[in-house]
CSV table of C-alpha atoms in Angstrom, one decimal:
chain,number,residue,atom,x,y,z
A,1,UNK,CA,83.3,-131.6,-32.1
A,2,UNK,CA,81.3,-128.9,-30.3
A,3,UNK,CA,77.6,-128.8,-29.3
A,4,UNK,CA,75.8,-126.0,-27.5
A,5,UNK,CA,73.2,-127.0,-24.9
A,6,UNK,CA,71.2,-125.6,-22.1
A,7,UNK,CA,72.2,-127.1,-18.7
A,8,UNK,CA,69.2,-129.0,-17.3
A,9,UNK,CA,70.4,-131.1,-14.3
A,10,UNK,CA,68.5,-134.2,-13.3
A,11,UNK,CA,69.1,-137.0,-10.9
A,12,UNK,CA,69.8,-140.1,-13.0
A,13,UNK,CA,72.4,-142.6,-11.7
A,14,UNK,CA,74.3,-143.8,-14.8
A,15,UNK,CA,76.2,-146.5,-12.9
A,16,UNK,CA,76.4,-149.8,-14.8
A,17,UNK,CA,78.6,-152.9,-14.5
A,18,UNK,CA,79.7,-153.4,-18.1
A,19,UNK,CA,83.4,-152.7,-18.7
A,20,UNK,CA,85.4,-151.5,-21.7
A,21,UNK,CA,88.6,-153.2,-23.0
A,22,UNK,CA,91.7,-152.6,-20.9
A,23,UNK,CA,95.0,-152.2,-22.7
A,24,UNK,CA,97.9,-154.2,-21.3
A,25,UNK,CA,101.2,-152.2,-21.2
A,26,UNK,CA,100.4,-149.9,-24.2
A,27,UNK,CA,103.6,-147.9,-23.7
A,28,UNK,CA,105.5,-150.9,-25.0
A,29,UNK,CA,103.6,-151.2,-28.3
A,30,UNK,CA,105.6,-148.5,-30.1
A,31,UNK,CA,109.4,-148.4,-30.1
A,32,UNK,CA,111.9,-145.8,-31.2
A,33,UNK,CA,113.0,-148.0,-34.2
A,34,UNK,CA,109.3,-147.9,-35.4
A,35,UNK,CA,109.7,-144.2,-36.5
A,36,UNK,CA,109.3,-144.3,-40.3
A,37,UNK,CA,112.4,-143.3,-42.3
A,38,UNK,CA,110.4,-140.9,-44.5
A,39,UNK,CA,108.8,-139.2,-41.6
A,40,UNK,CA,112.2,-138.7,-39.9
A,41,UNK,CA,113.7,-137.4,-43.1
A,42,UNK,CA,111.0,-134.7,-43.4
A,43,UNK,CA,110.7,-134.2,-39.6
A,44,UNK,CA,107.1,-135.2,-39.5
A,45,UNK,CA,105.4,-135.4,-36.1
A,46,UNK,CA,102.0,-135.4,-34.6
A,47,UNK,CA,99.4,-137.5,-32.9
A,48,UNK,CA,97.8,-140.4,-34.7
A,49,UNK,CA,94.4,-141.1,-33.2
A,50,UNK,CA,93.1,-144.6,-33.9
A,51,UNK,CA,90.4,-147.0,-32.8
A,52,UNK,CA,91.1,-150.7,-32.4
A,53,UNK,CA,88.5,-153.4,-32.8
A,54,UNK,CA,89.2,-155.9,-30.1
A,55,UNK,CA,87.7,-159.4,-30.1
A,56,UNK,CA,86.2,-161.3,-27.2
A,57,UNK,CA,89.6,-163.0,-26.7
A,58,UNK,CA,91.3,-159.6,-26.2
A,59,UNK,CA,93.1,-159.7,-29.5
A,60,UNK,CA,93.1,-156.6,-31.8
A,61,UNK,CA,91.5,-157.4,-35.1
A,62,UNK,CA,91.3,-154.1,-37.0
A,63,UNK,CA,92.6,-150.6,-36.7
A,64,UNK,CA,90.9,-147.4,-38.0
A,65,UNK,CA,92.5,-143.9,-38.1
A,66,UNK,CA,90.0,-141.4,-36.7
A,67,UNK,CA,92.3,-138.4,-36.9
A,68,UNK,CA,95.5,-138.3,-38.8
A,69,UNK,CA,98.8,-137.1,-37.5
A,70,UNK,CA,99.3,-135.4,-40.9
A,71,UNK,CA,101.6,-138.2,-42.0
A,72,UNK,CA,100.2,-141.4,-43.6
A,73,UNK,CA,103.4,-143.2,-42.7
A,74,UNK,CA,103.0,-142.3,-39.0
A,75,UNK,CA,99.3,-143.3,-39.1
A,76,UNK,CA,100.1,-146.6,-40.8
A,77,UNK,CA,102.9,-147.5,-38.3
A,78,UNK,CA,100.5,-146.7,-35.4
A,79,UNK,CA,98.0,-149.2,-36.7
A,80,UNK,CA,100.7,-151.8,-37.5
A,81,UNK,CA,102.1,-151.6,-34.0
A,82,UNK,CA,98.7,-151.7,-32.4
A,83,UNK,CA,97.7,-154.9,-34.3
A,84,UNK,CA,101.1,-156.6,-34.0
A,85,UNK,CA,101.9,-155.9,-30.3
A,86,UNK,CA,98.6,-154.8,-28.8
A,87,UNK,CA,97.1,-156.8,-26.0
A,88,UNK,CA,93.9,-156.2,-24.1
A,89,UNK,CA,91.7,-157.5,-21.4
A,90,UNK,CA,88.4,-158.0,-23.3
A,91,UNK,CA,85.3,-155.9,-22.7
A,92,UNK,CA,82.5,-157.5,-20.6
A,93,UNK,CA,78.8,-157.0,-20.4
A,94,UNK,CA,76.8,-156.6,-17.1
A,95,UNK,CA,77.1,-160.3,-16.3
A,96,UNK,CA,80.8,-160.5,-16.9
A,97,UNK,CA,80.5,-162.2,-20.3
A,98,UNK,CA,83.2,-161.1,-22.8
A,99,UNK,CA,82.1,-158.7,-25.5
A,100,UNK,CA,83.7,-157.1,-28.6
A,101,UNK,CA,85.1,-153.7,-27.9
A,102,UNK,CA,86.5,-150.6,-29.5
A,103,UNK,CA,89.6,-149.1,-27.9
A,104,UNK,CA,91.1,-145.7,-28.4
A,105,UNK,CA,94.9,-145.7,-29.2
A,106,UNK,CA,96.6,-142.4,-29.6
A,107,UNK,CA,100.3,-142.4,-30.6
A,108,UNK,CA,102.2,-139.2,-30.1
A,109,UNK,CA,105.1,-139.1,-32.6
A,110,UNK,CA,107.7,-136.4,-31.9
A,111,UNK,CA,111.2,-135.5,-32.9
A,112,UNK,CA,113.7,-135.3,-30.0
A,113,UNK,CA,113.2,-132.0,-28.1
A,114,UNK,CA,109.7,-131.3,-29.5
A,115,UNK,CA,106.8,-130.9,-27.2
A,116,UNK,CA,103.2,-131.8,-28.2
A,117,UNK,CA,100.1,-130.3,-26.7
A,118,UNK,CA,97.5,-132.1,-24.6
A,119,UNK,CA,95.2,-134.4,-26.5
A,120,UNK,CA,91.7,-132.7,-26.5
A,121,UNK,CA,88.5,-134.4,-25.4
A,122,UNK,CA,86.6,-136.4,-28.0
A,123,UNK,CA,83.6,-134.2,-27.7
A,124,UNK,CA,83.0,-130.7,-26.3
A,125,UNK,CA,79.6,-129.5,-25.0
A,126,UNK,CA,79.1,-125.8,-24.6
A,127,UNK,CA,76.8,-124.8,-21.8
A,128,UNK,CA,75.3,-121.5,-20.6
A,129,UNK,CA,76.1,-122.3,-17.0
A,130,UNK,CA,78.2,-124.8,-15.1
A,131,UNK,CA,77.7,-125.8,-11.4
A,132,UNK,CA,80.0,-124.5,-8.6
A,133,UNK,CA,81.2,-121.5,-10.7
A,134,UNK,CA,83.3,-123.8,-13.0
A,135,UNK,CA,84.6,-122.6,-16.3
A,136,UNK,CA,85.2,-126.1,-17.7
A,137,UNK,CA,85.0,-129.7,-16.8
A,138,UNK,CA,85.8,-133.1,-18.3
A,139,UNK,CA,84.2,-136.6,-17.8
A,140,UNK,CA,85.1,-140.0,-19.3
A,141,UNK,CA,82.2,-142.2,-20.3
A,142,UNK,CA,81.8,-145.9,-21.3
A,143,UNK,CA,79.0,-147.0,-23.6
A,144,UNK,CA,77.4,-150.1,-25.0
A,145,UNK,CA,76.9,-149.2,-28.7
A,146,UNK,CA,74.7,-151.3,-31.0
A,147,UNK,CA,75.5,-152.6,-34.5
A,148,UNK,CA,74.2,-149.3,-36.1
A,149,UNK,CA,76.4,-147.1,-33.9
A,150,UNK,CA,73.7,-146.0,-31.5
A,151,UNK,CA,74.5,-145.6,-27.8
A,152,UNK,CA,72.2,-147.9,-25.8
A,153,UNK,CA,73.8,-147.7,-22.3
A,154,UNK,CA,76.1,-145.1,-20.7
A,155,UNK,CA,78.1,-145.0,-17.5
A,156,UNK,CA,80.9,-142.9,-16.0
A,157,UNK,CA,84.5,-144.2,-15.8
A,158,UNK,CA,86.2,-141.0,-14.6
A,159,UNK,CA,84.0,-138.4,-13.0
A,160,UNK,CA,84.1,-134.6,-13.7
A,161,UNK,CA,83.8,-134.1,-10.0
A,162,UNK,CA,80.2,-133.1,-10.3
A,163,UNK,CA,77.4,-135.7,-10.2
A,164,UNK,CA,75.2,-133.3,-12.1
A,165,UNK,CA,77.6,-132.9,-15.0
A,166,UNK,CA,78.2,-136.6,-15.1
A,167,UNK,CA,74.5,-137.2,-15.3
A,168,UNK,CA,74.1,-134.6,-18.0
A,169,UNK,CA,76.8,-136.1,-20.2
A,170,UNK,CA,75.2,-139.6,-20.0
A,171,UNK,CA,71.8,-138.1,-20.9
A,172,UNK,CA,73.0,-135.8,-23.7
A,173,UNK,CA,75.4,-138.1,-25.6
A,174,UNK,CA,72.9,-140.9,-26.6
A,175,UNK,CA,70.6,-138.1,-28.0
A,176,UNK,CA,73.3,-136.2,-29.8
A,177,UNK,CA,75.9,-138.7,-31.0
A,178,UNK,CA,76.0,-141.7,-33.2
A,179,UNK,CA,79.2,-143.7,-33.9
A,180,UNK,CA,80.2,-145.3,-37.1
A,181,UNK,CA,79.4,-149.0,-36.8
A,182,UNK,CA,82.2,-151.0,-35.1
A,183,UNK,CA,83.5,-153.6,-37.7
A,184,UNK,CA,85.8,-156.5,-37.4
A,185,UNK,CA,88.5,-157.3,-40.0
A,186,UNK,CA,85.9,-159.0,-42.2
A,187,UNK,CA,83.7,-155.9,-42.2
A,188,UNK,CA,81.0,-157.3,-40.0
A,189,UNK,CA,79.3,-154.8,-37.6
A,190,UNK,CA,79.1,-155.8,-33.9
A,191,UNK,CA,77.6,-154.5,-30.7
A,192,UNK,CA,80.6,-153.2,-28.7
A,193,UNK,CA,81.7,-151.5,-25.5
A,194,UNK,CA,83.6,-148.3,-26.2
A,195,UNK,CA,84.7,-145.1,-24.4
A,196,UNK,CA,84.6,-141.4,-25.0
A,197,UNK,CA,85.9,-138.3,-23.2
A,198,UNK,CA,83.5,-135.3,-23.0
A,199,UNK,CA,84.5,-131.7,-22.0
A,200,UNK,CA,82.2,-129.0,-20.8
A,201,UNK,CA,82.9,-125.3,-21.6
A,202,UNK,CA,81.0,-122.2,-20.9
A,203,UNK,CA,79.4,-120.7,-24.1
A,204,UNK,CA,80.8,-117.4,-25.1
């Protein structure tokens, strides 16, 4: 997803003490024997991008595919493994109280010997100029998102290396982006903590 914007740099400090869910040993959730037989037969590969609804107890409750690998079998197995084996430290609000959370879980399925490219940022902002002569940058953000999918708080989890770009990202995203409501397995929407990666590129 791309947006074009003018780069107006302001001095807001987006620091906040709420925290997203933290996966526990996610590398162990998928195993070689999980590769679906049909996908192997037809040499299907790719990256299944999913979002996991995590309860206040840290248990995954529901899985949603946000970008398919191109194989329904691979996507289904990604969600099955995430629900069956996934474990999380729950999200918390600013007081340390557990909250519901949405966690990204990307599974890279590949045949032996195959190389997959880098997973792109969730959102790309195209700017007319970037500070310090940069051509690109990337920042990781955490949000509190309300039941309607609106961002109501933003903070940086992994800086771009530029406080100005970090500030811009936290100002721009609540104005430009709305998530689908985060729903538990019963379909009820909740306020959640979630994360997003944002890339900056020079407009051409």
